[in-house]
Amino acid sequence: MISAATYSAVTDLPTRRFFLGLALLSVILLLTGCNPQSAEKPLQYSKTPSAALPPVYRFAVHPLHNPAKLAEAYQPLIEFLNLHIPEAHFELEASRDYQAFEEKYRTRRPEFLLPNPWQSIEAMKNGYQVIAMAGDAEDFKGLFIVRKNSPIKKPADLKGKTVSYPSPTALAACIMPQYFLHQQGININRDITNIYVGSQESSIMSTYLDQSAAGVTWPVPWRLFQQDHPHEAAQLKVLWETPCLLNNSVMIRDDVPSVISRKVRQLLLDLPQTAEGRAVLSSMSTTRFHVADNGSYQKVRDYVTAFEKEVRPVDTK
């Protein structure tokens, strides 16, 4: 450190400033060297890596219900999968209508799908594979709903009337009923007015509100409508049923690891074996999942081919 006498002997201003800076620097170094808190702490190294977040798999369900009802029905399944497959994280994805859902699998966005059978054969074109069938085939059929005081008695009575459906691509709730009417001698392109109202519940309500002479749906939404809207349902009835076909599928995108696919498939097939699993099935109004693959849906492909040849094109995108 420079002495006071030396500093006083310096007369030019720049030199005095230089010596003053040296003095201040010496004081700072002295103070920091005596402060134990200023010592640099050594780096800490972990012996184990931080846990990586599990991959997220989106499970998109076609619009069986409105988004709120869909979450109520299918969120228990998602929570069940998350509990039993901790190395993955599943999220439920709803869609505002059939067209929005169909755009998702065409662009390969969700990893898992629960589509209707026609959507299943379309999704195969985009690299999705069937791993199970959701529900009994006997439960997959179209229902014509009318008011209890309706004058409609036979299909010919619908001529000149309006019929409502959720979507032109709804298999049980549109394609199969339109084929039924076609086979009963109704030209569905000329003899009736077809309206597509976006959801199963809306199709039923269209009849209740006298906006259509008949509203078309299928058993699962009809059972839930009776449960959720008993007053309205009491004024309605099922007039006709179509023959059955295959039920909805569960599909997985072809780039999802096979170990995840196998675990999901086995958990679905085993649901009826435990009380926990039966509660999950009950929330979805589904009896069980069945073994199925892409080949199982050839019957649907043949059915749609015949329908398109005789009635109308299905894909309206």
Tab-separated table of C-alpha atoms in Angstrom:
chain	number	residue	atom	x	y	z
A	1	MET	CA	0.000	0.000	0.000
A	2	ILE	CA	1.305	3.539	-0.795
A	3	SER	CA	2.181	5.795	2.175
A	4	ALA	CA	0.582	9.153	2.950
A	5	ALA	CA	3.925	10.894	2.600
A	6	THR	CA	4.505	9.508	-0.876
A	7	TYR	CA	1.000	10.493	-1.917
A	8	SER	CA	1.510	14.064	-0.587
A	9	ALA	CA	4.778	14.388	-2.499
A	10	VAL	CA	3.081	13.825	-5.822
A	11	THR	CA	1.949	17.119	-7.323
A	12	ASP	CA	0.418	16.311	-10.751
A	13	LEU	CA	-3.294	15.400	-10.691
A	14	PRO	CA	-3.277	12.286	-12.968
A	15	THR	CA	-0.578	10.588	-10.915
A	16	ARG	CA	-2.360	11.354	-7.646
A	17	ARG	CA	-5.537	9.779	-9.092
A	18	PHE	CA	-3.578	6.657	-10.086
A	19	PHE	CA	-2.168	6.228	-6.575
A	20	LEU	CA	-5.644	6.826	-5.054
A	21	GLY	CA	-7.109	4.034	-7.220
A	22	LEU	CA	-4.373	1.647	-6.086
A	23	ALA	CA	-5.146	2.433	-2.477
A	24	LEU	CA	-8.854	1.769	-2.869
A	25	LEU	CA	-8.178	-1.510	-4.649
A	26	SER	CA	-5.922	-2.642	-1.799
A	27	VAL	CA	-8.638	-1.931	0.761
A	28	ILE	CA	-11.246	-3.929	-1.230
A	29	LEU	CA	-8.942	-6.925	-1.579
A	30	LEU	CA	-8.144	-6.826	2.136
A	31	LEU	CA	-11.819	-6.752	3.147
A	32	THR	CA	-12.946	-9.540	0.813
A	33	GLY	CA	-10.054	-11.761	1.772
A	34	CYS	CA	-11.022	-11.569	5.457
A	35	ASN	CA	-14.734	-12.318	4.898
A	36	PRO	CA	-15.391	-16.066	5.086
A	37	GLN	CA	-18.761	-15.582	3.356
A	38	SER	CA	-17.022	-14.400	0.195
A	39	ALA	CA	-15.188	-17.646	-0.475
A	40	GLU	CA	-16.384	-19.286	-3.680
A	41	LYS	CA	-18.455	-22.365	-2.972
A	42	PRO	CA	-17.350	-25.562	-4.737
A	43	LEU	CA	-19.640	-26.991	-7.458
A	44	GLN	CA	-21.971	-29.734	-6.298
A	45	TYR	CA	-22.288	-32.829	-8.495
A	46	SER	CA	-25.244	-35.227	-8.258
A	47	LYS	CA	-24.520	-38.924	-8.424
A	48	THR	CA	-27.885	-39.596	-10.158
A	49	PRO	CA	-29.467	-37.741	-13.117
A	50	SER	CA	-32.663	-35.735	-12.602
A	51	ALA	CA	-35.807	-37.713	-13.433
A	52	ALA	CA	-37.024	-37.143	-17.014
A	53	LEU	CA	-40.686	-36.354	-17.549
A	54	PRO	CA	-42.645	-39.278	-19.026
A	55	PRO	CA	-43.826	-38.947	-22.640
A	56	VAL	CA	-47.346	-37.583	-23.097
A	57	TYR	CA	-49.853	-39.600	-25.134
A	58	ARG	CA	-53.111	-37.944	-26.219
A	59	PHE	CA	-56.220	-40.151	-26.250
A	60	ALA	CA	-58.752	-38.626	-28.652
A	61	VAL	CA	-62.340	-39.904	-28.446
A	62	HIS	CA	-64.758	-39.182	-31.278
A	63	PRO	CA	-67.733	-36.960	-30.333
A	64	LEU	CA	-69.948	-39.500	-28.604
A	65	HIS	CA	-71.080	-36.674	-26.300
A	66	ASN	CA	-70.480	-32.982	-25.760
A	67	PRO	CA	-66.955	-32.242	-24.383
A	68	ALA	CA	-68.099	-31.956	-20.748
A	69	LYS	CA	-69.981	-35.260	-20.860
A	70	LEU	CA	-67.130	-36.895	-22.741
A	71	ALA	CA	-64.682	-35.906	-19.983
A	72	GLU	CA	-67.035	-37.260	-17.320
A	73	ALA	CA	-67.315	-40.575	-19.164
A	74	TYR	CA	-63.694	-41.126	-20.218
A	75	GLN	CA	-61.499	-39.324	-17.676
A	76	PRO	CA	-61.682	-42.344	-15.299
A	77	LEU	CA	-60.114	-44.469	-18.052
A	78	ILE	CA	-57.312	-41.937	-18.510
A	79	GLU	CA	-56.629	-41.867	-14.770
A	80	PHE	CA	-56.622	-45.673	-14.725
A	81	LEU	CA	-54.004	-45.798	-17.508
A	82	ASN	CA	-51.850	-43.190	-15.755
A	83	LEU	CA	-51.985	-45.177	-12.529
A	84	HIS	CA	-50.991	-48.479	-14.112
A	85	ILE	CA	-48.481	-47.200	-16.701
A	86	PRO	CA	-46.377	-44.703	-14.684
A	87	GLU	CA	-43.694	-44.506	-17.372
A	88	ALA	CA	-46.184	-42.664	-19.615
A	89	HIS	CA	-48.713	-39.856	-19.161
A	90	PHE	CA	-52.095	-39.994	-20.902
A	91	GLU	CA	-54.365	-37.014	-21.606
A	92	LEU	CA	-57.967	-37.045	-22.823
A	93	GLU	CA	-58.694	-34.999	-25.942
A	94	ALA	CA	-62.213	-34.010	-26.983
A	95	SER	CA	-63.345	-32.523	-30.307
A	96	ARG	CA	-66.069	-30.001	-31.007
A	97	ASP	CA	-67.599	-32.138	-33.798
A	98	TYR	CA	-66.962	-35.117	-36.074
A	99	GLN	CA	-65.134	-33.065	-38.685
A	100	ALA	CA	-62.669	-31.691	-36.115
A	101	PHE	CA	-61.978	-35.196	-34.824
A	102	GLU	CA	-61.439	-36.539	-38.334
A	103	GLU	CA	-58.953	-33.751	-39.101
A	104	LYS	CA	-56.909	-34.846	-36.081
A	105	TYR	CA	-56.252	-38.364	-37.310
A	106	ARG	CA	-55.718	-37.199	-40.890
A	107	THR	CA	-52.864	-35.037	-39.589
A	108	ARG	CA	-51.647	-37.785	-37.180
A	109	ARG	CA	-51.896	-35.572	-34.115
A	110	PRO	CA	-53.218	-37.873	-31.318
A	111	GLU	CA	-51.270	-40.980	-30.369
A	112	PHE	CA	-54.424	-42.925	-29.393
A	113	LEU	CA	-57.896	-42.841	-30.955
A	114	LEU	CA	-61.329	-44.149	-30.082
A	115	PRO	CA	-63.074	-43.715	-33.454
A	116	ASN	CA	-66.251	-45.131	-34.905
A	117	PRO	CA	-65.796	-48.047	-37.347
A	118	TRP	CA	-65.865	-45.891	-40.488
A	119	GLN	CA	-63.313	-43.519	-38.959
A	120	SER	CA	-61.278	-46.600	-38.020
A	121	ILE	CA	-60.850	-47.704	-41.623
A	122	GLU	CA	-60.014	-44.108	-42.594
A	123	ALA	CA	-57.448	-43.764	-39.797
A	124	MET	CA	-55.704	-46.932	-41.020
A	125	LYS	CA	-54.771	-44.932	-44.140
A	126	ASN	CA	-52.851	-42.553	-41.869
A	127	GLY	CA	-50.831	-45.131	-39.966
A	128	TYR	CA	-53.100	-46.045	-37.052
A	129	GLN	CA	-53.502	-49.647	-35.925
A	130	VAL	CA	-56.497	-51.257	-34.166
A	131	ILE	CA	-55.604	-52.786	-30.787
A	132	ALA	CA	-59.115	-53.512	-29.421
A	133	MET	CA	-62.848	-53.096	-30.003
A	134	ALA	CA	-64.721	-50.947	-27.481
A	135	GLY	CA	-67.967	-52.628	-26.451
A	136	ASP	CA	-70.108	-55.446	-27.791
A	137	ALA	CA	-70.931	-55.574	-31.483
A	138	GLU	CA	-74.589	-56.161	-30.575
A	139	ASP	CA	-74.694	-52.671	-29.065
A	140	PHE	CA	-73.634	-50.963	-32.286
A	141	LYS	CA	-76.804	-50.161	-34.197
A	142	GLY	CA	-78.818	-47.150	-35.261
A	143	LEU	CA	-81.926	-46.018	-33.373
A	144	PHE	CA	-84.739	-43.879	-34.784
A	145	ILE	CA	-86.151	-41.695	-31.985
A	146	VAL	CA	-89.597	-40.088	-32.334
A	147	ARG	CA	-92.026	-38.382	-29.995
A	148	LYS	CA	-94.497	-40.782	-28.374
A	149	ASN	CA	-97.389	-38.998	-30.081
A	150	SER	CA	-95.684	-39.130	-33.500
A	151	PRO	CA	-97.850	-40.122	-36.469
A	152	ILE	CA	-94.853	-41.900	-38.056
A	153	LYS	CA	-95.548	-45.639	-38.141
A	154	LYS	CA	-93.632	-46.976	-41.162
A	155	PRO	CA	-90.614	-45.685	-43.150
A	156	ALA	CA	-92.819	-44.404	-45.982
A	157	ASP	CA	-94.385	-41.970	-43.484
A	158	LEU	CA	-91.057	-40.072	-43.384
A	159	LYS	CA	-91.409	-38.911	-46.990
A	160	GLY	CA	-91.399	-35.132	-47.073
A	161	LYS	CA	-90.213	-35.009	-43.441
A	162	THR	CA	-86.943	-34.007	-41.750
A	163	VAL	CA	-84.575	-36.512	-40.120
A	164	SER	CA	-81.698	-35.403	-37.879
A	165	TYR	CA	-78.268	-37.018	-37.437
A	166	PRO	CA	-75.086	-36.041	-35.575
A	167	SER	CA	-72.883	-36.097	-38.707
A	168	PRO	CA	-72.859	-37.570	-42.226
A	169	THR	CA	-69.878	-39.717	-41.126
A	170	ALA	CA	-71.530	-41.133	-37.977
A	171	LEU	CA	-71.751	-44.839	-38.803
A	172	ALA	CA	-74.368	-46.145	-36.338
A	173	ALA	CA	-76.168	-42.802	-36.077
A	174	CYS	CA	-76.330	-41.885	-39.767
A	175	ILE	CA	-74.861	-44.257	-42.352
A	176	MET	CA	-76.570	-47.396	-41.058
A	177	PRO	CA	-79.972	-45.677	-40.570
A	178	GLN	CA	-79.807	-44.124	-44.037
A	179	TYR	CA	-79.000	-47.534	-45.497
A	180	PHE	CA	-81.946	-48.958	-43.530
A	181	LEU	CA	-84.276	-46.354	-45.063
A	182	HIS	CA	-82.800	-46.993	-48.517
A	183	GLN	CA	-83.566	-50.701	-48.169
A	184	GLN	CA	-87.128	-49.783	-47.120
A	185	GLY	CA	-87.655	-47.919	-50.392
A	186	ILE	CA	-86.808	-44.382	-49.250
A	187	ASN	CA	-84.559	-42.289	-51.500
A	188	ILE	CA	-82.665	-40.471	-48.752
A	189	ASN	CA	-81.370	-37.864	-51.227
A	190	ARG	CA	-84.831	-36.848	-52.490
A	191	ASP	CA	-87.638	-38.187	-50.295
A	192	ILE	CA	-86.523	-36.691	-46.947
A	193	THR	CA	-84.613	-33.701	-45.642
A	194	ASN	CA	-81.434	-34.680	-43.808
A	195	ILE	CA	-80.011	-32.312	-41.200
A	196	TYR	CA	-76.663	-32.842	-39.447
A	197	VAL	CA	-76.741	-31.242	-36.020
A	198	GLY	CA	-73.258	-31.945	-34.635
A	199	SER	CA	-73.823	-34.304	-31.702
A	200	GLN	CA	-75.833	-37.311	-30.577
A	201	GLU	CA	-77.683	-35.349	-27.917
A	202	SER	CA	-78.568	-32.606	-30.399
A	203	SER	CA	-80.018	-35.201	-32.760
A	204	ILE	CA	-82.278	-36.541	-30.005
A	205	MET	CA	-83.247	-33.035	-28.848
A	206	SER	CA	-84.117	-32.080	-32.413
A	207	THR	CA	-86.972	-34.576	-32.258
A	208	TYR	CA	-88.030	-33.528	-28.783
A	209	LEU	CA	-88.232	-29.897	-29.972
A	210	ASP	CA	-90.213	-30.925	-33.093
A	211	GLN	CA	-87.422	-29.703	-35.372
A	212	SER	CA	-87.334	-33.131	-37.003
A	213	ALA	CA	-89.831	-35.948	-37.401
A	214	ALA	CA	-87.182	-38.459	-36.295
A	215	GLY	CA	-83.794	-38.108	-34.678
A	216	VAL	CA	-81.154	-40.772	-35.171
A	217	THR	CA	-78.662	-41.932	-32.535
A	218	TRP	CA	-77.306	-45.236	-31.168
A	219	PRO	CA	-77.708	-47.079	-27.820
A	220	VAL	CA	-74.921	-45.526	-25.705
A	221	PRO	CA	-76.011	-41.874	-26.125
A	222	TRP	CA	-79.689	-42.840	-25.847
A	223	ARG	CA	-79.081	-44.557	-22.498
A	224	LEU	CA	-77.183	-41.526	-21.211
A	225	PHE	CA	-79.888	-39.166	-22.482
A	226	GLN	CA	-82.505	-41.121	-20.556
A	227	GLN	CA	-80.323	-40.898	-17.462
A	228	ASP	CA	-79.471	-37.193	-17.754
A	229	HIS	CA	-82.768	-35.893	-19.190
A	230	PRO	CA	-85.530	-38.160	-17.841
A	231	HIS	CA	-88.331	-35.597	-18.392
A	232	GLU	CA	-87.525	-35.143	-22.076
A	233	ALA	CA	-86.768	-38.829	-22.622
A	234	ALA	CA	-90.157	-39.798	-21.175
A	235	GLN	CA	-91.805	-38.067	-24.131
A	236	LEU	CA	-89.734	-39.966	-26.699
A	237	LYS	CA	-89.479	-43.569	-27.887
A	238	VAL	CA	-87.379	-45.802	-30.126
A	239	LEU	CA	-89.366	-46.496	-33.288
A	240	TRP	CA	-86.908	-48.645	-35.319
A	241	GLU	CA	-83.506	-50.249	-34.889
A	242	THR	CA	-81.030	-51.109	-37.633
A	243	PRO	CA	-79.109	-54.412	-37.754
A	244	CYS	CA	-75.824	-54.448	-35.788
A	245	LEU	CA	-72.296	-54.049	-37.091
A	246	LEU	CA	-68.886	-53.864	-35.356
A	247	ASN	CA	-68.388	-51.466	-32.447
A	248	ASN	CA	-65.915	-48.588	-32.093
A	249	SER	CA	-62.213	-49.381	-32.084
A	250	VAL	CA	-59.212	-48.361	-30.019
A	251	MET	CA	-56.285	-47.376	-32.236
A	252	ILE	CA	-52.650	-46.446	-31.726
A	253	ARG	CA	-50.369	-44.431	-34.007
A	254	ASP	CA	-47.674	-46.573	-35.594
A	255	ASP	CA	-44.748	-44.664	-34.065
A	256	VAL	CA	-45.766	-45.244	-30.425
A	257	PRO	CA	-43.492	-47.820	-28.714
A	258	SER	CA	-44.913	-51.335	-28.900
A	259	VAL	CA	-44.384	-51.833	-25.166
A	260	ILE	CA	-46.877	-49.016	-24.473
A	261	SER	CA	-49.339	-50.445	-27.002
A	262	ARG	CA	-49.206	-53.888	-25.405
A	263	LYS	CA	-49.695	-52.530	-21.879
A	264	VAL	CA	-52.679	-50.360	-22.865
A	265	ARG	CA	-54.287	-53.218	-24.782
A	266	GLN	CA	-53.921	-55.666	-21.897
A	267	LEU	CA	-55.280	-53.188	-19.350
A	268	LEU	CA	-58.341	-52.587	-21.531
A	269	LEU	CA	-59.017	-56.293	-21.996
A	270	ASP	CA	-58.645	-56.941	-18.244
A	271	LEU	CA	-61.013	-54.174	-17.064
A	272	PRO	CA	-63.956	-56.512	-16.217
A	273	GLN	CA	-61.779	-58.547	-13.851
A	274	THR	CA	-61.554	-55.970	-11.023
A	275	ALA	CA	-63.957	-53.637	-9.237
A	276	GLU	CA	-61.753	-50.715	-10.257
A	277	GLY	CA	-61.922	-51.752	-13.893
A	278	ARG	CA	-65.673	-52.340	-13.825
A	279	ALA	CA	-66.154	-48.800	-12.469
A	280	VAL	CA	-64.160	-47.454	-15.429
A	281	LEU	CA	-66.342	-49.428	-17.853
A	282	SER	CA	-69.502	-48.230	-16.133
A	283	SER	CA	-68.527	-44.577	-16.531
A	284	MET	CA	-68.167	-45.163	-20.292
A	285	SER	CA	-71.409	-47.180	-20.499
A	286	THR	CA	-69.334	-49.966	-22.041
A	287	THR	CA	-69.507	-53.648	-21.118
A	288	ARG	CA	-65.962	-54.663	-22.088
A	289	PHE	CA	-63.165	-54.321	-24.641
A	290	HIS	CA	-62.615	-57.157	-27.127
A	291	VAL	CA	-59.577	-58.434	-28.990
A	292	ALA	CA	-59.469	-56.853	-32.459
A	293	ASP	CA	-57.048	-55.743	-35.155
A	294	ASN	CA	-57.200	-54.012	-38.539
A	295	GLY	CA	-58.479	-57.178	-40.211
A	296	SER	CA	-61.476	-57.266	-37.889
A	297	TYR	CA	-62.863	-54.167	-39.611
A	298	GLN	CA	-62.930	-55.579	-43.148
A	299	LYS	CA	-66.660	-56.147	-42.621
A	300	VAL	CA	-67.075	-52.397	-42.093
A	301	ARG	CA	-65.077	-51.632	-45.242
A	302	ASP	CA	-67.360	-53.927	-47.252
A	303	TYR	CA	-70.475	-52.368	-45.710
A	304	VAL	CA	-69.352	-48.820	-46.512
A	305	THR	CA	-68.432	-49.798	-50.068
A	306	ALA	CA	-71.966	-51.100	-50.631
A	307	PHE	CA	-73.499	-48.015	-48.999
A	308	GLU	CA	-71.498	-45.623	-51.173
A	309	LYS	CA	-72.394	-47.557	-54.298
A	310	GLU	CA	-76.131	-47.561	-53.553
A	311	VAL	CA	-76.778	-44.415	-51.503
A	312	ARG	CA	-74.168	-41.641	-51.325
A	313	PRO	CA	-70.486	-40.929	-50.693
A	314	VAL	CA	-69.577	-40.968	-47.000
A	315	ASP	CA	-66.538	-38.708	-46.895
A	316	THR	CA	-67.724	-35.118	-47.253
A	317	LYS	CA	-64.416	-33.336	-46.459
